XYZ file of C-alpha atoms in Angstrom:
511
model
C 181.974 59.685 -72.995
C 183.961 62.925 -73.280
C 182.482 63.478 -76.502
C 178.997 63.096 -75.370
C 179.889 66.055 -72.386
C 181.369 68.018 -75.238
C 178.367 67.733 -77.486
C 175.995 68.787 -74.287
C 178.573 71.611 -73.632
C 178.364 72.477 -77.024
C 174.534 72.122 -77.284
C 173.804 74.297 -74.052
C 176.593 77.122 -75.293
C 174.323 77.343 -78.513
C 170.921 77.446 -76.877
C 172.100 80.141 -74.269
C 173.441 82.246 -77.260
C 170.498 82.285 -79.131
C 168.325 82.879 -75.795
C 170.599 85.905 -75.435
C 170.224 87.446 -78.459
C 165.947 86.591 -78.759
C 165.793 88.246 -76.110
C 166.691 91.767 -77.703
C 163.974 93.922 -78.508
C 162.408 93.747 -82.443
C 161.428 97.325 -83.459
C 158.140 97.819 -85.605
C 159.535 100.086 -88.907
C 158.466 103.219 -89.424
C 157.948 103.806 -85.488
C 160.327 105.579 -83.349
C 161.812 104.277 -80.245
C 164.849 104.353 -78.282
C 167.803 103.285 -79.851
C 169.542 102.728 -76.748
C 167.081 100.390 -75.499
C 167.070 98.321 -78.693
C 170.840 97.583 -77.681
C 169.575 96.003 -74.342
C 168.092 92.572 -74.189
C 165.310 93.750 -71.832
C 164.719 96.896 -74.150
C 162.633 99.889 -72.131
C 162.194 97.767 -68.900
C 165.095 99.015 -67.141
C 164.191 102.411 -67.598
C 160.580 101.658 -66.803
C 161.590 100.226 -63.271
C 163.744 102.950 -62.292
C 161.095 105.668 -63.081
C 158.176 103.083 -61.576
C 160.795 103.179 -58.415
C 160.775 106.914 -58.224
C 156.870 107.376 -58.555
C 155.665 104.753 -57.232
C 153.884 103.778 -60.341
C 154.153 101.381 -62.807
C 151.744 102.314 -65.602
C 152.251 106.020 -66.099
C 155.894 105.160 -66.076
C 155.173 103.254 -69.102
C 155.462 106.418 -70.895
C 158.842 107.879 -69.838
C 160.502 106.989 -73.142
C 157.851 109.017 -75.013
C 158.239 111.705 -72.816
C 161.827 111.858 -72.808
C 161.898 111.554 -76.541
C 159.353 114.294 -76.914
C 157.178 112.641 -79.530
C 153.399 111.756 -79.548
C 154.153 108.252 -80.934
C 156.750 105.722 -79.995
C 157.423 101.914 -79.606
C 157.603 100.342 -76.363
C 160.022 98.218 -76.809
C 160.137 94.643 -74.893
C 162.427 91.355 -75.241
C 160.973 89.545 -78.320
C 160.346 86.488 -75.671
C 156.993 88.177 -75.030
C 156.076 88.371 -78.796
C 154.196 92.065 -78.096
C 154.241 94.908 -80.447
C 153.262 97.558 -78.098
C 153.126 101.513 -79.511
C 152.543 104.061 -76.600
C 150.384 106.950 -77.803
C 151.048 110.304 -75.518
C 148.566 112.916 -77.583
C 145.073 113.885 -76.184
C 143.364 114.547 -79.342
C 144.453 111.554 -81.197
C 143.189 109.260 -78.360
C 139.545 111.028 -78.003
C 139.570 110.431 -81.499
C 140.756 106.216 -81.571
C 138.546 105.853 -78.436
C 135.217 107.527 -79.762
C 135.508 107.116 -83.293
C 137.160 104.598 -84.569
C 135.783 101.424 -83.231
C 136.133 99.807 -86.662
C 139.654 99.777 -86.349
C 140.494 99.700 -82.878
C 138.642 97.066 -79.766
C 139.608 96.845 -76.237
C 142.461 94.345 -75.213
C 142.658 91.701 -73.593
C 144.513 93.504 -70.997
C 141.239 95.346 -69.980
C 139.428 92.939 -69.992
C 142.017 90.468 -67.872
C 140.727 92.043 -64.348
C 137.380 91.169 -64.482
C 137.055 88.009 -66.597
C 137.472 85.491 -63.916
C 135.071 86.668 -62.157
C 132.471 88.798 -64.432
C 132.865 86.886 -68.152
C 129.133 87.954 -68.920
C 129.866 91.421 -68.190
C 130.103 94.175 -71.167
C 133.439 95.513 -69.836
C 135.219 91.338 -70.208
C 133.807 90.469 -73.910
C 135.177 90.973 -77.234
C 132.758 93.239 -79.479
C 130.278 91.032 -80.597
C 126.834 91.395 -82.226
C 125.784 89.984 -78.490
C 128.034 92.500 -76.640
C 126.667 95.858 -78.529
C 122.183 94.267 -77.671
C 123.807 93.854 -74.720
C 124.939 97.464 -74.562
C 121.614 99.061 -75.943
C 119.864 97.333 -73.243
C 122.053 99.042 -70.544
C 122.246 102.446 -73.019
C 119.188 104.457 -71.403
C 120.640 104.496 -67.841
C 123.089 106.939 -69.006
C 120.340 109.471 -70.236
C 119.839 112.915 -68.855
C 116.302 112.844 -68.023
C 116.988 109.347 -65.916
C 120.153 110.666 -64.288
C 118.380 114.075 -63.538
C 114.629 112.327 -62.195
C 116.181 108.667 -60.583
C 119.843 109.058 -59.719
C 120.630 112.777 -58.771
C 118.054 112.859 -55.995
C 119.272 109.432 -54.317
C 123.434 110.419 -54.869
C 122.284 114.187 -53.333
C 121.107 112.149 -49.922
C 124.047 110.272 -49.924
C 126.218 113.570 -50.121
C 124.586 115.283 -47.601
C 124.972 112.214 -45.380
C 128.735 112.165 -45.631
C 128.591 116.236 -44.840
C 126.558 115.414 -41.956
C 129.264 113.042 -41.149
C 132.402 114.939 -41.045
C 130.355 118.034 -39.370
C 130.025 115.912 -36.701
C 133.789 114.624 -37.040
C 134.885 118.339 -37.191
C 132.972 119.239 -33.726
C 133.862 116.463 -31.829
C 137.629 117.060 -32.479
C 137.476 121.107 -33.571
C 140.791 121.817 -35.879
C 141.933 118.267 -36.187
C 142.924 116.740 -39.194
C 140.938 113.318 -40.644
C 141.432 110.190 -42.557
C 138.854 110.942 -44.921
C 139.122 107.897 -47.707
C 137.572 105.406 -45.876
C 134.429 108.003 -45.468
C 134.574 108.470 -49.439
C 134.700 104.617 -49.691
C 131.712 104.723 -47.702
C 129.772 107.436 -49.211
C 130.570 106.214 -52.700
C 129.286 102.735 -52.057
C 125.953 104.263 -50.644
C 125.505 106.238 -53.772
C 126.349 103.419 -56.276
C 124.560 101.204 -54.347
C 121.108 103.067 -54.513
C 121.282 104.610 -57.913
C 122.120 101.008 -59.441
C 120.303 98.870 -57.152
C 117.628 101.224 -55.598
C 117.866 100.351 -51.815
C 119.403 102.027 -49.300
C 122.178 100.336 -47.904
C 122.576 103.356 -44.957
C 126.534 102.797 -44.466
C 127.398 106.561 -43.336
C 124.278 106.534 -41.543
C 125.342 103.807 -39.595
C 129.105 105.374 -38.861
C 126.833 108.612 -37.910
C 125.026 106.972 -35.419
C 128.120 105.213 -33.706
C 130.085 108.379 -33.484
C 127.256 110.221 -31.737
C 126.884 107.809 -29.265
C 130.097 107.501 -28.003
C 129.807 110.861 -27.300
C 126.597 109.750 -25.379
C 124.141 112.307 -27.322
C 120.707 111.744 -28.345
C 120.477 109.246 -31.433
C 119.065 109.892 -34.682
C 115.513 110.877 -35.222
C 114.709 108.423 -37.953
C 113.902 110.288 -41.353
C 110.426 109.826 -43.099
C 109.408 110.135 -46.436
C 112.550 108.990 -48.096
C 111.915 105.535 -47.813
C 112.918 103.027 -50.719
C 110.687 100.971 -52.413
C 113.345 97.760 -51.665
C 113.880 96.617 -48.064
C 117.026 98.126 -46.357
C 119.977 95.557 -46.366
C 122.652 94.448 -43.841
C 124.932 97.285 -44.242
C 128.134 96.235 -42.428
C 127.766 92.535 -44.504
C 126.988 94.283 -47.518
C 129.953 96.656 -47.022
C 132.676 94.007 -46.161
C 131.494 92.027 -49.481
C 131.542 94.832 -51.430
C 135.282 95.809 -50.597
C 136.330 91.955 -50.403
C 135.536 91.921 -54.205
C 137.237 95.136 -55.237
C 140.238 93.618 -53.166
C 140.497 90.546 -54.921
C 140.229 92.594 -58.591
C 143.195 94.269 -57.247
C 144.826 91.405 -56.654
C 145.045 90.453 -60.582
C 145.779 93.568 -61.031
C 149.017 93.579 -58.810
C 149.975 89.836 -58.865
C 152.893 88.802 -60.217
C 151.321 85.453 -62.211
C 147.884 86.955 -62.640
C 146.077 83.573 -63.430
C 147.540 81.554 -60.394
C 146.829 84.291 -58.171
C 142.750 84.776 -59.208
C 142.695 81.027 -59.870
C 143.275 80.487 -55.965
C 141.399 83.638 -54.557
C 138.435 81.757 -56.892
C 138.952 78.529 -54.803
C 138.915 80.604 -50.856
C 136.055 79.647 -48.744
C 136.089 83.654 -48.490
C 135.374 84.293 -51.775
C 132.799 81.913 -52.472
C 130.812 83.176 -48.795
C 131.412 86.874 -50.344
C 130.030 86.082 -54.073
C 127.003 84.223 -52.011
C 126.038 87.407 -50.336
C 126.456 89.911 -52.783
C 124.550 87.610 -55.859
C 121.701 86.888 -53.229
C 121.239 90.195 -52.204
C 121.254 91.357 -55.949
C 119.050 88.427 -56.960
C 116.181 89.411 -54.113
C 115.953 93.039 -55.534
C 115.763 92.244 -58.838
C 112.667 89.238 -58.506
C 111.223 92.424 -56.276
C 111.713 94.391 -59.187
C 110.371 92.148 -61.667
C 107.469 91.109 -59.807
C 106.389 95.536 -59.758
C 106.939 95.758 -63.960
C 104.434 92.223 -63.862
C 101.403 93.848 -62.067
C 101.737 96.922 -64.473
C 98.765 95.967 -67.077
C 99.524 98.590 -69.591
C 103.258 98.181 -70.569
C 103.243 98.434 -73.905
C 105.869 101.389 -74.820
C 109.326 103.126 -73.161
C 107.585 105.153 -71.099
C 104.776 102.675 -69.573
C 105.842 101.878 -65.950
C 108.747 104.578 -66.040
C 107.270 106.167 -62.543
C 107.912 102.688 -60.784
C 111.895 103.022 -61.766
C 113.832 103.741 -58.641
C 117.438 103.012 -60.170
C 119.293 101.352 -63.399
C 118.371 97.783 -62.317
C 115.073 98.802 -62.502
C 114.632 100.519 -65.639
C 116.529 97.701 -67.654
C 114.546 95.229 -65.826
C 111.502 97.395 -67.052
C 112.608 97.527 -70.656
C 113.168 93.338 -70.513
C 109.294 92.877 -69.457
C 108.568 95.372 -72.333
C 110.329 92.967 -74.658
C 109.096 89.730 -73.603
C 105.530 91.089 -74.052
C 105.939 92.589 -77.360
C 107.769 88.892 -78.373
C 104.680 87.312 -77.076
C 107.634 85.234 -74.543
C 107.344 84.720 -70.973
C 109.370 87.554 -68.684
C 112.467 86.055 -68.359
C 113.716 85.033 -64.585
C 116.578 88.079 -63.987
C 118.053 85.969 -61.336
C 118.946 83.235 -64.338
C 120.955 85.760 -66.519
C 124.634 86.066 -65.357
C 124.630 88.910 -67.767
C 122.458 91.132 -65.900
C 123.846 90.168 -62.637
C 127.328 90.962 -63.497
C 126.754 94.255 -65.434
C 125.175 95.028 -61.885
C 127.969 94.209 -59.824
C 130.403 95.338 -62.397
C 128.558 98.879 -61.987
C 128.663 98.894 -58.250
C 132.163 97.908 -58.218
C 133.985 100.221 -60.206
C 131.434 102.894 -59.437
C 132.581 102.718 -55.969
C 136.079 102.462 -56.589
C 136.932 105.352 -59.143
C 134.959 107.696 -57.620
C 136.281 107.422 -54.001
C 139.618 107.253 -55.608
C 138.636 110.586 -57.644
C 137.262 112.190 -54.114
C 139.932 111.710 -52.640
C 141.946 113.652 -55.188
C 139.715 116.843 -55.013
C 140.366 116.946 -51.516
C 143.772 116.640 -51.512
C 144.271 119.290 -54.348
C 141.564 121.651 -52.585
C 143.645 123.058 -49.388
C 146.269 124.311 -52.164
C 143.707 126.525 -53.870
C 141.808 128.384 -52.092
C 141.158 131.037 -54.707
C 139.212 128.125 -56.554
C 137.318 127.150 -53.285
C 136.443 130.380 -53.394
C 135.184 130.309 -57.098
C 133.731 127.405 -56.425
C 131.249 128.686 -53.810
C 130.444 132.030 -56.348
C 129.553 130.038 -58.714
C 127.333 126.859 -57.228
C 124.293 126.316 -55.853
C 122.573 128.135 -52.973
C 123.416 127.135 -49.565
C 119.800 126.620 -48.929
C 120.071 123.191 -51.293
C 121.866 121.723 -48.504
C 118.859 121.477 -45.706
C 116.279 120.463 -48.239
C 115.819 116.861 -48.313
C 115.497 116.227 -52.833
C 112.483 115.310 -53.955
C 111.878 112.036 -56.033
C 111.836 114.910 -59.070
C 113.774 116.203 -61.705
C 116.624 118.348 -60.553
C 116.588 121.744 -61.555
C 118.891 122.108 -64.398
C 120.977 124.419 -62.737
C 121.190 123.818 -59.412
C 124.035 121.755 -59.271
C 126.853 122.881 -62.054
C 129.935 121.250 -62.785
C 132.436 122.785 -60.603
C 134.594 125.683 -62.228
C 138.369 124.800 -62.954
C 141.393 126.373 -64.256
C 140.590 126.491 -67.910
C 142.497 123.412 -69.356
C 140.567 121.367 -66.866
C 137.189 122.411 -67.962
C 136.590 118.852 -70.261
C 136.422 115.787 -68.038
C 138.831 114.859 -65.043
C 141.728 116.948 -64.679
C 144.401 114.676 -65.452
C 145.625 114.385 -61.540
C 142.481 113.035 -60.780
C 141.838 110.547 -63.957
C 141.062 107.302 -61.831
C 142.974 105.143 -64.474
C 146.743 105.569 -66.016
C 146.205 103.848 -69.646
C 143.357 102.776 -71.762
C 144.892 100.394 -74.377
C 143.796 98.769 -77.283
C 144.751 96.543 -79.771
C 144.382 97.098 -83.974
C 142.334 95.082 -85.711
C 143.296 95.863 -88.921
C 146.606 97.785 -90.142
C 146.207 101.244 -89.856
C 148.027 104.351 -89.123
C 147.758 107.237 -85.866
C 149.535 110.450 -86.640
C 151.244 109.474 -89.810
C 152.550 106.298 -88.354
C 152.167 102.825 -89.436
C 150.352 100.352 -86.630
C 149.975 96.817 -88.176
C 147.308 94.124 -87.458
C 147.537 92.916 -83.817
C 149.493 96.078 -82.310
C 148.601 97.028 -78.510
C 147.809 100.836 -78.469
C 148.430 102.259 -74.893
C 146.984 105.741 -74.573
C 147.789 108.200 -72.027
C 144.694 109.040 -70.150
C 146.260 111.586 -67.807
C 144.950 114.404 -70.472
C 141.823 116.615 -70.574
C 139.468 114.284 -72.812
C 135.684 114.602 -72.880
C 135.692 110.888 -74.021
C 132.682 108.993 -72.111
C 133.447 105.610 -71.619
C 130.575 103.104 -70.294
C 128.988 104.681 -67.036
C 130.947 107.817 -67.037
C 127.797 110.101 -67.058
C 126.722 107.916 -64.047
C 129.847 108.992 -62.120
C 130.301 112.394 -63.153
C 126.505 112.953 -62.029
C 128.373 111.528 -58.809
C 130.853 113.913 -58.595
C 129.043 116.690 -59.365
C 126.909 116.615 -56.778
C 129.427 115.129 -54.149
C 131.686 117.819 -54.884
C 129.515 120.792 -54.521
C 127.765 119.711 -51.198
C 131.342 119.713 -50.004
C 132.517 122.643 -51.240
C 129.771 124.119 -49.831
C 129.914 122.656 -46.693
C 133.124 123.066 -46.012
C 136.351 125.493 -46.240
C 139.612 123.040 -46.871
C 141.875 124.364 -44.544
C 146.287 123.244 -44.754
C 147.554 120.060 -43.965
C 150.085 119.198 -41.628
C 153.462 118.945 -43.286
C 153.521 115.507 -44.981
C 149.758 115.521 -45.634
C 149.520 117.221 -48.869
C 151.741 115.348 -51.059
C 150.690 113.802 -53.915
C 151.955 110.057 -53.932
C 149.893 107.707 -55.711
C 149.009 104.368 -54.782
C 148.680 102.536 -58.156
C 145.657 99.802 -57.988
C 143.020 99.204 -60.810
C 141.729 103.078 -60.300
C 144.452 104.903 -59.350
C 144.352 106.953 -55.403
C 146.336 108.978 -53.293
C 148.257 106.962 -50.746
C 147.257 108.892 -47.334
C 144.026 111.323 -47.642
C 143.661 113.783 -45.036
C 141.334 116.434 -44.329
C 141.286 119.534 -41.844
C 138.040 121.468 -41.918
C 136.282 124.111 -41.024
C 132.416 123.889 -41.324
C 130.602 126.910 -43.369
């Protein structure tokens, strides 16, 4: 019998000693890395943590060993439990060029795509690149063009801007000097904007909060506006609303959890979710059979530009092109409301078009108060004040009238990297290759610092900076950012799926 305890002793001594020493890190040659952390069996996590503790966030301090070893490649190194080769790449140029031009070699990671598939597996942003995934992509490909943007979405974003001006000029003369909480108003305004330049009807959410703060002040309520109807019915705002940031919630939620597929697995099972995904797919669905049924009356359809003056938004227009194809194919129009694809490329648009650009909002206006030599440039340089109390027109734009704002000079190409909505792009190799010199084998996950000037254009990113262009100038127009309080203007993130400022706070004074 004391043999048998001896053998077990023995047995569990040797299976804890070679646990131990798995655990310890297994550099990739020819990559550099820490060769401190190769001594530890957790590797780079320790050092990870303590920097995550300082800043509050866990992604960008992904990249503290390459910045403290000063090089634009390194190895990530992580116990060899987790079989992952990850190489963190900290150099601008090198990641425009992997992320717009080398597709062949490079496709998104699972890691990506993680967030959305339980709940959006049709959409483009949760496959792998497939023949099926890039038709998918040239259907959707035309509601990033210029002349669309410019003619459908500008006019129908502009409204929503000037609606969230209207509402903080009322905010800033009911209480005159006082700062604001001004993210749930971007929340608001984004989701109006998204929601008609995707879907095409107006969902009215700042209106509403408009209305309710003038009359509990007892004034006179809103004349109601004319002209500027939709062709959709208006929807339930305040039910639309509380779906809209249920869903972004629960995408957070994988994002944060600690056992990602437990934790989506039983948000999929809540009674909540399932009422939430009800509402939001039946709302979608009714647009796009009112949609559908338009492009059907149209007799002549026969090329791109038949039926083009019925398109009110993207749904639209790639309904539109779906009815050109069926009749070309000599195929009945296919019923939108059966295609998960197109439903879930439209809520996958209206999600993360809400999200990232409140999130990037938020950051202009925190950033704003401690420059007021650029809000000063800012005004030079934009359109004429007169924009602002002239409701747009259902036509193009002028092609000036609403520039990209002016920044310092190294922010002039894309986001400035403060206000980059995500941390990290990765991807993973699909071949071996090298980046900078440096051998990345088959398999390798490719993390890429995004906080960097980059004019790469990721799916929808023309949508949103046509957003934030207008957004940005009706406020800087509208408004001179005055200080914050003491406390109010720091900078500390809070680290979700798109990255945003923990407290966002506003003190105005109306132009």
């Amino acid at each position: 019998m004391l043999n048998l305890w001896l053998l077990a002793a023995i047995i569990v001594a040797l299976a804890g000693y070679y646990f131990y020493w798995g655990l310890f890190p297994n550099p990739l040659p020819g990559v550099p890395y820490d060769a401190d952390s190769a001594k530890r069996p957790l590797g780079d996590i320790p050092e990870i943590k303590a920097a995550a503790q300082d800043t509050g966030e866990f992604i960008g301090s992904r990249f503290t060993v390459a910045r403290r070893l000063g090089l634009p490649v390194t190895q990530l190194l992580l116990p060899r439990i987790l079989r992952r080769n990850v190489v963190m790449l900290n150099d601008p140029i090198e990641a425009e060029d992997i992320l717009t031009r080398r597709h062949h070699e490079f496709d998104r990671s699972i890691i990506t795509r993680q967030y959305f598939l339980p709940f959006f597996p049709h959409s483009t942003i949760a496959q792998e690149t497939t023949p099926e995934l890039k038709a998918q992509k040239r259907l959707w490909a035309p509601v990033m063009n210029t002349t669309f943007l410019n003619q459908v979405v500008a006019p129908n974003v502009h409204l929503a801007g000037r609606e969230l001006v209207e509402l903080w000029r009322t905010k800033a003369q009911q209480s005159p000097g006082q700062p604001f909480e001004a993210a749930k108003d971007f929340g608001n305004a984004a989701l109006d904007a998204i929601w008609v330049a995707v879907l095409g009807s107006s969902l009215g959410v700042t209106r509403s909060e408009i209305e309710r703060l003038q009359k509990t002040q007892h004034k006179e309520e809103l004349a109601s506006r004319t002209g500027d109807e939709s062709n959709h019915s208006k929807v339930s705002a305040a039910i639309v609303q509380e779906a809209m940031q249920y869903l972004n919630k629960i995408v957070d939620i994988g994002f944060t959890a600690t056992f990602q597929p437990l934790a989506l697995f039983l948000v999929k099972l809540s009674p909540k979710f399932r009422r939430f995904k009800k509402i939001t797919y039946d709302e979608v669905n009714k647009l796009m059979v009112q949609a559908c049924e338009r492009y059907q009356r149209v007799k002549c359809l026969d090329t791109e530009n038949d039926g083009e003056r019925l398109d009110t938004c993207a749904m639209d227009l790639v309904l539109r092109r779906e009815v050109l194809m069926a009749r070309k194919n000599g195929q009945p129009v296919p019923d939108p409301t059966k295609n998960p694809a197109m439903l879930q490329e439209l809520l996958l648009l209206l999600l993360a078009g809400h999200d990232s650009t409140a999130g990037v909002l938020s950051w202009f206006v925190k950033l704003m108060p401690q420059h007021p030599s650029v809000q000063t440039t800012l005004r030079q340089t934009s359109t004429p004040p007169s924009l602002l109390t002239t409701l747009p027109a259902p036509s193009p734009l002028p092609p000036k009238s609403l520039p990209p704002p002016p920044l310092p000079r190294r922010h002039h190409r894309g986001n400035p990297p403060l206000l980059s909505p995500t941390a990290a792009v990765p991807r993973v190799a699909k071949v071996d290759t090298t980046i900078l010199g440096y051998p990345i084998h088959k398999g390798t996950l490719v993390t890429m610092n995004t906080r960097f000037d980059s004019s790469y254009k990721p799916w929808g990113k023309k949508l949103a900076m046509r957003e934030l262009t207008i957004i940005t100038t009706l406020l800087i127009l509208s408004f001179e950012f005055l200080p914050l309080p003491e406390g109010g203007d720091d900078m500390l993130p809070r680290e979700r799926l798109f990255r945003q400022p923990k407290a966002c706070v506003v003190n105005l004074r109306p132009l």
